[in-house]
Coordinates of C-alpha atoms in Angstrom, one line a residue:
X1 CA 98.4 99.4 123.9
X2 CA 100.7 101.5 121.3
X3 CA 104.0 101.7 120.2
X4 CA 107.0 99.9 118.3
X5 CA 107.5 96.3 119.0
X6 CA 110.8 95.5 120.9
X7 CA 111.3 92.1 118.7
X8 CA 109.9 93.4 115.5
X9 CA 106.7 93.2 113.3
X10 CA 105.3 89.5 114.4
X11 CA 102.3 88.0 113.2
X12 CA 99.1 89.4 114.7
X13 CA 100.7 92.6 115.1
X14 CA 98.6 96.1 113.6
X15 CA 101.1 97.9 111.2
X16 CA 100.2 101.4 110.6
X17 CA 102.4 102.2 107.2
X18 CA 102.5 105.7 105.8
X19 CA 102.5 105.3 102.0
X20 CA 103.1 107.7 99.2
X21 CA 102.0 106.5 95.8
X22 CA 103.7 107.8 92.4
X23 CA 100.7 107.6 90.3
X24 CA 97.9 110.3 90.9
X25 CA 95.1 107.9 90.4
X26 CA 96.0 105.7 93.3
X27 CA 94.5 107.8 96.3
X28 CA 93.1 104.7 98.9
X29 CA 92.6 101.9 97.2
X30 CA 90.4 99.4 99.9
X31 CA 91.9 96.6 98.2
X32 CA 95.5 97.6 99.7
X33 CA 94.6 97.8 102.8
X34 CA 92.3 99.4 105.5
X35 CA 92.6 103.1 106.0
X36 CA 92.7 103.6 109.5
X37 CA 90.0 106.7 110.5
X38 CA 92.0 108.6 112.9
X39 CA 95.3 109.0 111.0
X40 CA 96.9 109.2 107.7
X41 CA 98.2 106.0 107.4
X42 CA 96.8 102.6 106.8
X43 CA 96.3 99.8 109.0
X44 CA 97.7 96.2 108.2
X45 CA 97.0 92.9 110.4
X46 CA 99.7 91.0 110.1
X47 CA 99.2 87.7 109.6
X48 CA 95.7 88.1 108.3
X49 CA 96.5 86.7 104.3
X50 CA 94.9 90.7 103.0
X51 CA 98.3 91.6 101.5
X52 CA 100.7 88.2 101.6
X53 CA 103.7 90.1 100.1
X54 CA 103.9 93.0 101.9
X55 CA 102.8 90.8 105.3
X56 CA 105.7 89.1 104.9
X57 CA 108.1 91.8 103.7
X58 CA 106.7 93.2 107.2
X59 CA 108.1 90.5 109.3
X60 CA 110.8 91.2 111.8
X61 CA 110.6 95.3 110.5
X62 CA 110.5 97.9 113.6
X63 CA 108.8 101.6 113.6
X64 CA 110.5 104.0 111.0
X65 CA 111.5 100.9 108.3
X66 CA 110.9 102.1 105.1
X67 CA 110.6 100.2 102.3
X68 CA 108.8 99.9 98.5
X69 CA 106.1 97.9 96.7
X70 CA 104.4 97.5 93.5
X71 CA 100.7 98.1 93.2
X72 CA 98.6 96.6 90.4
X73 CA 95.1 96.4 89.3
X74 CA 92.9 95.5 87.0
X75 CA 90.5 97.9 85.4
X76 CA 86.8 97.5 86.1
X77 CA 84.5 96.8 82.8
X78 CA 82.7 100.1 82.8
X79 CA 85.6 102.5 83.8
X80 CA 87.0 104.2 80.2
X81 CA 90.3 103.6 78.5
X82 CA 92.9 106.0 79.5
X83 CA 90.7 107.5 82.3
X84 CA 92.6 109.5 84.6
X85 CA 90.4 108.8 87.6
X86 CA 91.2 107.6 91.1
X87 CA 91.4 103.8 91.1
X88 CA 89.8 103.8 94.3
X89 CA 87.6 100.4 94.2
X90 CA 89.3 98.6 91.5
X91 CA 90.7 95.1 91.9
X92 CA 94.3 96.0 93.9
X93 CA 97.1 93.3 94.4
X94 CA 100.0 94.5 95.9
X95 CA 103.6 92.8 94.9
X96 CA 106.2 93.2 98.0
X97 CA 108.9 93.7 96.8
X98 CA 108.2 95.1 93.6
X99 CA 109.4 93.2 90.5
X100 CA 113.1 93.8 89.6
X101 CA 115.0 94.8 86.5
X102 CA 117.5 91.7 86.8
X103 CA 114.2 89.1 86.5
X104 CA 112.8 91.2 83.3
X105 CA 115.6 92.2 81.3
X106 CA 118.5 90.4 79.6
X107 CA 121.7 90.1 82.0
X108 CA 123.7 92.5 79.5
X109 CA 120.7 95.4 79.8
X110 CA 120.1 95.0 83.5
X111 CA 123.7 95.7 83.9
X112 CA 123.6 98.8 81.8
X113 CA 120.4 99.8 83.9
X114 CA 122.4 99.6 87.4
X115 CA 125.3 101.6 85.8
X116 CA 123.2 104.5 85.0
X117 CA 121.3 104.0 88.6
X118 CA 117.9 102.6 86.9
X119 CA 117.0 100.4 89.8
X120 CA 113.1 99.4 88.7
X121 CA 111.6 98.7 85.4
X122 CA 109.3 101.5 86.0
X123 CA 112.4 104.4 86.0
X124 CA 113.6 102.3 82.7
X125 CA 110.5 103.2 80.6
X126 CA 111.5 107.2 81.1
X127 CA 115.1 106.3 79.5
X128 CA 115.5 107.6 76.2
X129 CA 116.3 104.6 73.7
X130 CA 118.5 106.6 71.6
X131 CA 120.6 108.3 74.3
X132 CA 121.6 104.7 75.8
X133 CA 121.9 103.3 72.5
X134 CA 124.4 106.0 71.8
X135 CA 126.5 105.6 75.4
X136 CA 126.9 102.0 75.0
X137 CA 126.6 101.2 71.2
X138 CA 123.4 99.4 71.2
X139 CA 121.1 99.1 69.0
X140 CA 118.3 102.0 69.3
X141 CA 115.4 100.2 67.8
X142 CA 116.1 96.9 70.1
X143 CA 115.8 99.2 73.2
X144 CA 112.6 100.6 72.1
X145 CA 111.2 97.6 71.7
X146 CA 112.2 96.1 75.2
X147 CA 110.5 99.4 76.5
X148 CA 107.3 98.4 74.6
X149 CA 106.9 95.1 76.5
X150 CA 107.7 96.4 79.5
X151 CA 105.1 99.1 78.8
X152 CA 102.7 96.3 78.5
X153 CA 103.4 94.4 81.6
X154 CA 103.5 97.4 83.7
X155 CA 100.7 99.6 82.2
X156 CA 98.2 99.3 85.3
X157 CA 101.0 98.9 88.1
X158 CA 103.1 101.8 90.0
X159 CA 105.4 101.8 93.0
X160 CA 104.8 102.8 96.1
X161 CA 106.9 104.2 99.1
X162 CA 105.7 102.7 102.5
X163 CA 107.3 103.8 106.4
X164 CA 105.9 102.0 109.3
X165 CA 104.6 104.7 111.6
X166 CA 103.3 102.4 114.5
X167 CA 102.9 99.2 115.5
X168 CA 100.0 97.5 117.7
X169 CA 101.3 94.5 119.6
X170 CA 97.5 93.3 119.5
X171 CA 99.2 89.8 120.5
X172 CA 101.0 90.3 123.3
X173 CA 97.6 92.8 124.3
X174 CA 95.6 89.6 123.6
X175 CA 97.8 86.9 126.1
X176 CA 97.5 89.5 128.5
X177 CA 93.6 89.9 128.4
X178 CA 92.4 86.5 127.7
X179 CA 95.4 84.1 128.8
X180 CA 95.5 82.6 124.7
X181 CA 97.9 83.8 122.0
X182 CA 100.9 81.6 123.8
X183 CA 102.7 78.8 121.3
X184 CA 100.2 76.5 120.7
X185 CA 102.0 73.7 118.2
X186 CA 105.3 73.2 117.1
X187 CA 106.8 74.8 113.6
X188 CA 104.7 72.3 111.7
X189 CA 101.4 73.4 112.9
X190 CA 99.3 76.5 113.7
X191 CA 101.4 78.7 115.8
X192 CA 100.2 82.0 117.3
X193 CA 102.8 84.1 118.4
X194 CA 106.0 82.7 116.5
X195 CA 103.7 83.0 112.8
X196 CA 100.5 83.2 111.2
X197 CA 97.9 81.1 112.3
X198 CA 97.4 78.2 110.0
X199 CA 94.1 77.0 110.0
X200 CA 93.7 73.4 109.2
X201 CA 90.4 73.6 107.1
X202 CA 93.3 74.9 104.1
X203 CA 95.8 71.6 104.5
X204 CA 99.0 72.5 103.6
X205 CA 102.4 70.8 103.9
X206 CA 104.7 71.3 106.9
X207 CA 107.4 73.4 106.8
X208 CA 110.3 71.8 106.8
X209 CA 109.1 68.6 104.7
X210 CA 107.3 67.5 101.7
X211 CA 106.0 64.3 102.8
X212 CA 104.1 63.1 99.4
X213 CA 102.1 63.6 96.4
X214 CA 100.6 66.8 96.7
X215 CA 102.2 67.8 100.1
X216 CA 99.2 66.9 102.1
X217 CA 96.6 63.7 101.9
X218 CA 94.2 66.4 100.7
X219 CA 96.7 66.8 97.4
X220 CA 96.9 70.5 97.8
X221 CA 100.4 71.1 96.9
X222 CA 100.2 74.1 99.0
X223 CA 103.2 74.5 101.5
X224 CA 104.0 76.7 104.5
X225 CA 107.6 77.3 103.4
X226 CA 108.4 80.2 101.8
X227 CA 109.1 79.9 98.2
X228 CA 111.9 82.1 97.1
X229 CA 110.7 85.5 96.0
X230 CA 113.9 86.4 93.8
X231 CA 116.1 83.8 91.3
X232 CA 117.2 81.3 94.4
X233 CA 121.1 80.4 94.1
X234 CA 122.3 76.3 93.7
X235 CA 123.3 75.1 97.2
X236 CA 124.2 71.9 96.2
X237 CA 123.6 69.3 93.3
X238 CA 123.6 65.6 93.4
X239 CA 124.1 62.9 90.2
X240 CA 122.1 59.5 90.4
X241 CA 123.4 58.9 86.3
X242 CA 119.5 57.3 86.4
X243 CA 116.3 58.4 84.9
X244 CA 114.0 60.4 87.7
X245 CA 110.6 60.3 87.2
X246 CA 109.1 61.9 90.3
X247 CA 109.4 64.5 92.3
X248 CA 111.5 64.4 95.5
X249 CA 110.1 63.7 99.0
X250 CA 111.4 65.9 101.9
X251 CA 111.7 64.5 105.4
X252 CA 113.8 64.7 108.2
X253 CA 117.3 65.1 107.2
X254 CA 117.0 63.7 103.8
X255 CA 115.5 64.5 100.6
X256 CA 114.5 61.2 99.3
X257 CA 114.5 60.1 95.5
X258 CA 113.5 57.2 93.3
X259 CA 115.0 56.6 89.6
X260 CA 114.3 53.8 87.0
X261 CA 117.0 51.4 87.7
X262 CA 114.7 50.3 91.0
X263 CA 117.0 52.4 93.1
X264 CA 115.6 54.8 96.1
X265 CA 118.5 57.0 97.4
X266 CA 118.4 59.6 100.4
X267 CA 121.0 62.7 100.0
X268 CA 121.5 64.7 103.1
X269 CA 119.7 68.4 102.6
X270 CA 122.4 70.0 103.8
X271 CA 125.8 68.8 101.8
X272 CA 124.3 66.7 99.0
X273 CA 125.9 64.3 99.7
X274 CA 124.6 60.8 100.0
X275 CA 122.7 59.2 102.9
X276 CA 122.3 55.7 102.2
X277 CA 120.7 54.1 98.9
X278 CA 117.6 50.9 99.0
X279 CA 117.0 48.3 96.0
X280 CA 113.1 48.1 95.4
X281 CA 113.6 45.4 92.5
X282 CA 112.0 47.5 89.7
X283 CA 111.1 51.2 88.1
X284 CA 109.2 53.3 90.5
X285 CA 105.4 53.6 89.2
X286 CA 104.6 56.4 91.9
X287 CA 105.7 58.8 93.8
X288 CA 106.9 57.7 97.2
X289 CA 105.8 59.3 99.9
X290 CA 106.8 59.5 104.0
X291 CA 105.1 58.9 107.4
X292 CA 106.1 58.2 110.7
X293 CA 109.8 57.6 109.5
X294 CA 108.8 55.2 106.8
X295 CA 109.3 55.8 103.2
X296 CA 107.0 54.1 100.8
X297 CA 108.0 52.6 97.2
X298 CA 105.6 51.6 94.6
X299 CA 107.0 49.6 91.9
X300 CA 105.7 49.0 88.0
X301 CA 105.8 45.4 88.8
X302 CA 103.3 45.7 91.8
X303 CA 105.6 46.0 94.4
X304 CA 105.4 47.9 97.4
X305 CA 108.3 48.4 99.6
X306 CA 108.7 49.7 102.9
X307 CA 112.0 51.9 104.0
X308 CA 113.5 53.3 107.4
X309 CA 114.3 56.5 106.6
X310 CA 116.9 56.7 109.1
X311 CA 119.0 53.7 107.6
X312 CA 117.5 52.8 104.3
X313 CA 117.2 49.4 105.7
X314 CA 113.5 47.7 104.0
X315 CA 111.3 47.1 106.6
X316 CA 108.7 44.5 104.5
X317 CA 107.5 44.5 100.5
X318 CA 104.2 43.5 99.9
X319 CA 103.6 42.0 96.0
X320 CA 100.2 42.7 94.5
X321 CA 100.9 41.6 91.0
X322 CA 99.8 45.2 89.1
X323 CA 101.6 48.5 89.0
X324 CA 100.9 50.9 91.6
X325 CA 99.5 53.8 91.4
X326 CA 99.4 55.9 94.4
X327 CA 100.3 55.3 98.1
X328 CA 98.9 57.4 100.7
X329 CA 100.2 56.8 104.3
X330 CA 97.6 57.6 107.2
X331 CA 97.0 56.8 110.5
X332 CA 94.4 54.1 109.8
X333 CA 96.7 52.2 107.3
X334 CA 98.8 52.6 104.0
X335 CA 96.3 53.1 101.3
X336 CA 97.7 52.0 97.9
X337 CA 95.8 52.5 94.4
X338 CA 97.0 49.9 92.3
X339 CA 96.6 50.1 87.9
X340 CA 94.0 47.2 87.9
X341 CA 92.0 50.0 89.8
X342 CA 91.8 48.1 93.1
X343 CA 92.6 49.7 96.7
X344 CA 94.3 48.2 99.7
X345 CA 95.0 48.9 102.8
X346 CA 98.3 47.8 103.9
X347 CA 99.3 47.7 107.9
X348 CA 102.5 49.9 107.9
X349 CA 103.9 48.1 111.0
X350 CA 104.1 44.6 108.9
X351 CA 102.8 44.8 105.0
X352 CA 99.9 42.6 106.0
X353 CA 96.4 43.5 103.8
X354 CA 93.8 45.1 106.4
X355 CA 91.7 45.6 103.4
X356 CA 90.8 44.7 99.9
X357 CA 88.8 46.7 97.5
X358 CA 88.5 45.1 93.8
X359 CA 85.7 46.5 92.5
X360 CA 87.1 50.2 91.5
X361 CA 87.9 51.4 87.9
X362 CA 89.6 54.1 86.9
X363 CA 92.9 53.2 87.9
X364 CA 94.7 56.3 87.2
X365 CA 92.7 58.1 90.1
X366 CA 94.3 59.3 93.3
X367 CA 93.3 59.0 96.6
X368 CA 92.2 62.1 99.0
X369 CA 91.8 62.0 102.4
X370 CA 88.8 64.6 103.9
X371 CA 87.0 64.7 107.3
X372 CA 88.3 60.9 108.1
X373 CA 86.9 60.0 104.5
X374 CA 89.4 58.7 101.7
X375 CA 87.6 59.6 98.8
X376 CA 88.8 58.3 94.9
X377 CA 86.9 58.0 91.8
X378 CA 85.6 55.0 90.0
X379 CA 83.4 55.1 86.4
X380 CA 83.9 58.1 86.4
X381 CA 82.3 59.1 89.7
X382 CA 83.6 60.0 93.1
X383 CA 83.6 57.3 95.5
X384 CA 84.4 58.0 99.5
X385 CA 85.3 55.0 101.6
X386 CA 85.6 54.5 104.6
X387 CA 89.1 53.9 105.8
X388 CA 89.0 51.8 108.6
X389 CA 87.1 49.2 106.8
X390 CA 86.9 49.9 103.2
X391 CA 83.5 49.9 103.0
X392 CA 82.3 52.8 100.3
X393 CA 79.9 55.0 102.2
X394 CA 78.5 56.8 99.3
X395 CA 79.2 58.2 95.7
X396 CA 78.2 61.1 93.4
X397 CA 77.4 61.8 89.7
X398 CA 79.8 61.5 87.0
X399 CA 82.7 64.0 87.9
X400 CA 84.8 63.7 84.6
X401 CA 86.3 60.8 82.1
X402 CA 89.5 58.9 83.6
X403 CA 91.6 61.5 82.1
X404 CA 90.3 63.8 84.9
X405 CA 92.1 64.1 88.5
X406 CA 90.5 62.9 91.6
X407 CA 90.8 66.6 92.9
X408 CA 92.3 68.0 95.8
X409 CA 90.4 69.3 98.9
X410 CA 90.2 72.5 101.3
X411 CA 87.7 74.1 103.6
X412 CA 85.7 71.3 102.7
X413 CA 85.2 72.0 98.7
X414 CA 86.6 69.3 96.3
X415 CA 88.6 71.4 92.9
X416 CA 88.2 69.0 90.4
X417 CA 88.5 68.3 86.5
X418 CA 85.6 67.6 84.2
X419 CA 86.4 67.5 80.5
X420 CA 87.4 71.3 79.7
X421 CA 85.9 72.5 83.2
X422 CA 87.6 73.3 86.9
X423 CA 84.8 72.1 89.1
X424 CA 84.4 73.0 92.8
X425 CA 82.1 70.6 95.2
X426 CA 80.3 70.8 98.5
X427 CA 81.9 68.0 100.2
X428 CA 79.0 67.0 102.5
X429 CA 80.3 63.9 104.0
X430 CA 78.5 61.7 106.2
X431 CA 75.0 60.4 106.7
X432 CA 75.1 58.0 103.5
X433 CA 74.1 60.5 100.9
X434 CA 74.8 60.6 97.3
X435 CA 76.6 64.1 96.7
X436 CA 74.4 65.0 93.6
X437 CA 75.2 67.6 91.0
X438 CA 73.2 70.5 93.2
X439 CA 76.4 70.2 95.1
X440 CA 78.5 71.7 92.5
X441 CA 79.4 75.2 94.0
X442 CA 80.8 76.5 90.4
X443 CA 81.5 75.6 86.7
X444 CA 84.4 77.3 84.8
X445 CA 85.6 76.4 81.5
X446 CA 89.3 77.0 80.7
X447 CA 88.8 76.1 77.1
X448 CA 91.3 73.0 77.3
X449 CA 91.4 70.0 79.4
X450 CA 91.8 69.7 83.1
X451 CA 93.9 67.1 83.3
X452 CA 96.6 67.8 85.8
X453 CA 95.6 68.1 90.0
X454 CA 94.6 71.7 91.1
X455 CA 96.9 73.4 93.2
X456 CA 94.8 75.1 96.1
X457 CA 96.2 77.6 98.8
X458 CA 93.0 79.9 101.0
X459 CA 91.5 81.8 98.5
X460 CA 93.8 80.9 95.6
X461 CA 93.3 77.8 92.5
X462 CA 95.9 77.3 90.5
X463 CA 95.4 74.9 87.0
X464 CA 98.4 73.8 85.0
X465 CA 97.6 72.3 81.5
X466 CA 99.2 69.9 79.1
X467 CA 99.7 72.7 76.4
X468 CA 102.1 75.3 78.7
X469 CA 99.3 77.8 80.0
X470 CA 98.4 78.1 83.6
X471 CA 95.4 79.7 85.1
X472 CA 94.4 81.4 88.1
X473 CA 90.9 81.2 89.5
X474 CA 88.9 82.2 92.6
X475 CA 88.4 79.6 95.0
X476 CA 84.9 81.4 96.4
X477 CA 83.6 82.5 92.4
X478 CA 85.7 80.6 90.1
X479 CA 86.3 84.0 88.4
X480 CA 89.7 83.6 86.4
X481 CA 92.0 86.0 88.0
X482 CA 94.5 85.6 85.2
X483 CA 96.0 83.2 82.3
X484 CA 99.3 82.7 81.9
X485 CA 100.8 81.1 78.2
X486 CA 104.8 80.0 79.7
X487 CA 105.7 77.8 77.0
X488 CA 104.7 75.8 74.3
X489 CA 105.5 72.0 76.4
X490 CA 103.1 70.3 78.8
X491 CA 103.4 71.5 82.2
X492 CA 103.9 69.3 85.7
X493 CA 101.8 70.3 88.4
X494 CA 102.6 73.0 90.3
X495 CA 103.4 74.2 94.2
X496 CA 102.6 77.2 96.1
X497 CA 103.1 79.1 99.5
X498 CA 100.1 81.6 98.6
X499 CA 102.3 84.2 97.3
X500 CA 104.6 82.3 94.8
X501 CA 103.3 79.5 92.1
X502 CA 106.0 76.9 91.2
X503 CA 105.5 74.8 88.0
X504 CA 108.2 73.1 85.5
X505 CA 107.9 72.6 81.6
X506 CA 108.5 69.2 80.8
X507 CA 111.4 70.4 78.8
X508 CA 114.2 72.1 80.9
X509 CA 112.3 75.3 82.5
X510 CA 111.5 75.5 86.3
X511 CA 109.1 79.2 86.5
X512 CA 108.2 80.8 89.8
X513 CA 105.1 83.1 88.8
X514 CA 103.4 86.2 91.2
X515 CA 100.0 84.0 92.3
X516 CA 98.2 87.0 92.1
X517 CA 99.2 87.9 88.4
X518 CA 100.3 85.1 87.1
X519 CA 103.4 87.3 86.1
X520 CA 106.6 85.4 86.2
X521 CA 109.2 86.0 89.4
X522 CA 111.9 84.0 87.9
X523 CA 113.3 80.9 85.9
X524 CA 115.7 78.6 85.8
X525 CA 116.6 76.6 82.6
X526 CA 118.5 73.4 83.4
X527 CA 120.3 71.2 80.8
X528 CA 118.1 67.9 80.9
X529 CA 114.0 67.6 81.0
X530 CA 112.6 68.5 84.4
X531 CA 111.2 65.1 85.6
X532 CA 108.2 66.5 87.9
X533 CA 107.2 69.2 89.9
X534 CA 109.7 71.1 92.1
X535 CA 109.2 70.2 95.7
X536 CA 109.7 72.8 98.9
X537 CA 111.0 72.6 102.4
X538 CA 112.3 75.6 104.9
X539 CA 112.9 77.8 102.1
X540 CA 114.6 75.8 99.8
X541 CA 113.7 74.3 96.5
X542 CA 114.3 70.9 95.4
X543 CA 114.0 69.9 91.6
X544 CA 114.9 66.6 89.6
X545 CA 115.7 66.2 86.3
X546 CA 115.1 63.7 84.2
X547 CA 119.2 62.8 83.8
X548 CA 119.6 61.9 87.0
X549 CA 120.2 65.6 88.8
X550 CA 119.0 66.9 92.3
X551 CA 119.5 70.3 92.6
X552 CA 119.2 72.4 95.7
X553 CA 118.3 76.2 95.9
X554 CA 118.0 78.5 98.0

């Protein structure tokens, strides 16, 4: 079954696009797409993850859309400099839509750009310098040298013109051969015929929230929201006039935030304005995080309070005595890591203790959850317990010095830290076994300490570091992709819908970077110290400062 769709391009749909390419070398490149045999066009599955951008740039389009892209590649080792031959095999990402004058020149030039029709970086590099320097009065040698970086950015990229020719409703052909490809969940889980299918061995946060550290139990910080593809606009912004150390949880109606006067507040997500606002008694320690409409608190003074989300009303506290560390709500319990390195369990109906552990060290290690396993580290080894009744079921080889994270998990591989390596484990859980060091997939050395979570969406590792560089690795190979030098401050961790990184500088900087390149999208400085990583939830992005500022953009 051919022919346009009457609702637009959905997930699961074949998209045959007729594309014209600018640059000679570019003929078929198999890393854009597959070349369908019969005509001269190439075939697309929706939904699939081949080309993220333009799959989502696809979205909603109908037969005869045009539209443009950017295509870039990296050479191969053996092909010669300044080769004119077809590209053909190389290493293609494709950028949709391709990356704008207004995110790579200053305000003052992009402007100039526009009034002379320049509409992509690519038509500015054919300007002459001199002739716009004349014009406008500028300075000739300045121009020049705004060309020359751009040269350098763009020298193995090129646009692209793309028309969708056809389109294969290969979902509605499959509900009507097999019965399946109906809804399946709601807008927070897989989902086959209103998006793509989300498949659950790559954890990622729902849409519309941001429930905890990380996004998911797993510690991810991947998300199926969109992230802003161009410089998002401020919806709203809220003052607490109180230090924020944390990023903000998402849930519900509220984004939820904690500052140092022992204050958690809630601020409605779609004015700004405030919800309701719950004394915990002390500086948060932790970030909090949200289940089941309960938000948890951890306090410096070993406090852990309990919060209806709906009212701000506290529900119990439980007092340990040390700081804590990390909470991690789950269905068998609230697990909480506190700094003396011991773990309870906490029943989230009452505060009551279903279970101590004491004899962990480490205490700045988080707590994963994988396969019904929580899994933290202790002496510097991984540790997986079991969470029902905290008894540790097994533990592995030294995995890194307590300035390494825990990790975070998907498809069943553990990204870790270990001194100036990103490690990736076989998690084989079950049956008792030590996970030895045979179970260690890959070893790559970034040449600077992994001290900061991985950030982990399908095929896709992102590592943020302490000195303003963030790498991109293969989650199969542990090849670095790309390296990324944004500033010279420490970095928070960062967040990512697949397509779109997210990190902040510690100093006033919050960068959205291409996760294929590592290129940046767009910035936004703000006035005070970003506190923590931004958080995202249906499309809009949530970041505190360390002054006291929520800010909402969209």
């Amino acid at each position: 079954m051919t022919g346009e769709a009457s609702v637009g391009v959905q997930a699961g749909d074949f998209v045959y696009l007729a594309i014209s390419f600018t640059d000679p070398r570019v003929e078929a490149p198999n890393g854009l797409s597959v070349v369908h045999p019969f005509r001269d066009s190439f075939a697309l599955l929706v939904g699939a993850g081949a080309c993220p951008d333009l799959e989502e740039q696809l979205y909603g389009a109908e037969k005869g859309d045009t539209g443009s892209i950017e295509i870039m590649w990296n050479d191969p080792p053996d092909r010669a400099a300044g080769g004119a031959e077809p590209i053909g095999e190389m290493d293609i990402q494709v950028q949709a839509p391709a990356r704008s004058i207004d995110n790579l020149l200053p305000d003052w030039l992009a402007t100039i750009a526009r009034q002379e029709g320049i509409e992509t970086p690519h038509a500015f590099l054919n300007v002459s310098a001199d002739r716009l320097a004349d014009e406008y009065m500028l300075d000739s040698d300045r121009l020049e040298q705004f060309q020359s970086e751009l040269v350098q950015k763009f020298e193995q990229s090129t646009l692209a013109e793309y028309e969708i020719t056809d389109v294969y409703r290969w979902q509605a052909h499959a509900s009507e051969t097999t019965g399946q490809g109906e809804s399946t969940e709601d807008s927070n889980g897989p989902t086959t015929a209103s998006g793509p299918v989300v498949d659950e061995a790559y954890p990622k946060a729902p849409h519309d929230s941001w429930p905890m550290l990380g996004g998911t139990s797993q510690l991810t910080s991947a998300t199926r929201s969109s992230i802003p593809t161009e410089l998002p606009t401020t919806k709203w912004e809220a003052d607490l006039e109180e230090t924020i150390g944390f990023a903000p949880v998402v849930a519900e109606t509220t984004v939820i935030v904690g500052d140092d006067s022992g204050r958690v507040v809630a601020i409605h997500r779609a004015t700004g304005n405030w919800a309701w606002s719950c004394e915990v008694g002390a500086s948060l320690a932790t970030p909090l995080a949200y289940r089941d409409g309960t938000v948890y608190a951890g306090t410096v003074d070993g406090t852990v309070v309990s919060i209806d989300v709906a009212t701000g009303e506290t529900n119990w506290t439980h007092e340990h005595g040390t700081a804590v560390y990390h909470i991690v709500p789950s269905e068998h319990g609230v697990l909480v890591r506190f700094s003396n390195g011991a773990i309870s369990s906490l029943d989230p109906a009452t505060g009551s203790v279903l279970w101590m552990q004491s004899e962990f060290s480490d205490h700045g290690a988080t707590i994963l959850f994988t396969d019904g396993v929580a899994i933290t580290r202790s002496f510097g080894s991984l540790r997986a317990i079991d969470p029902e009744s905290g008894v540790v079921t097994q533990f592995d080889t030294k995995t890194g010095t307590s300035q390494t994270p825990t990790g975070a998990v998907s498809n069943g591989k553990l990204f870790t830290g270990d001194g100036n390596d990103v490690v990736c484990r076989d998690l084989a859980i079950g049956g008792g076994e030590s996970v030895s060091s045979s179970d260690i997939l890959w070893r790559t050395s970034i040449n600077e300490p992994v001290q900061i979570t991985p950030t982990v969406s399908d095929s896709r590792l992102t590592i943020v570091t302490n000195t303003g560089r963030v790498h991109g690795l293969d989650t199969e190979s542990g090849d670095v992709r790309w390296s990324t030098d944004l500033c010279d401050d420490p970095l928070t961790s960062s967040v990512t819908d697949g397509d779109t990184v997210l990190v902040s500088s510690t100093s006033t900087t919050v960068f959205a970077l291409f996760a294929a390149t590592g290129s940046v999208r767009w910035k936004v400085a703000r006035s005070a110290g970003v506190a923590s990583s931004p958080t995202v939830a249906s499309g809009t992005v949530y970041i505190a400062d360390a002054d006291g500022t929520v800010q909402a953009r969209d």
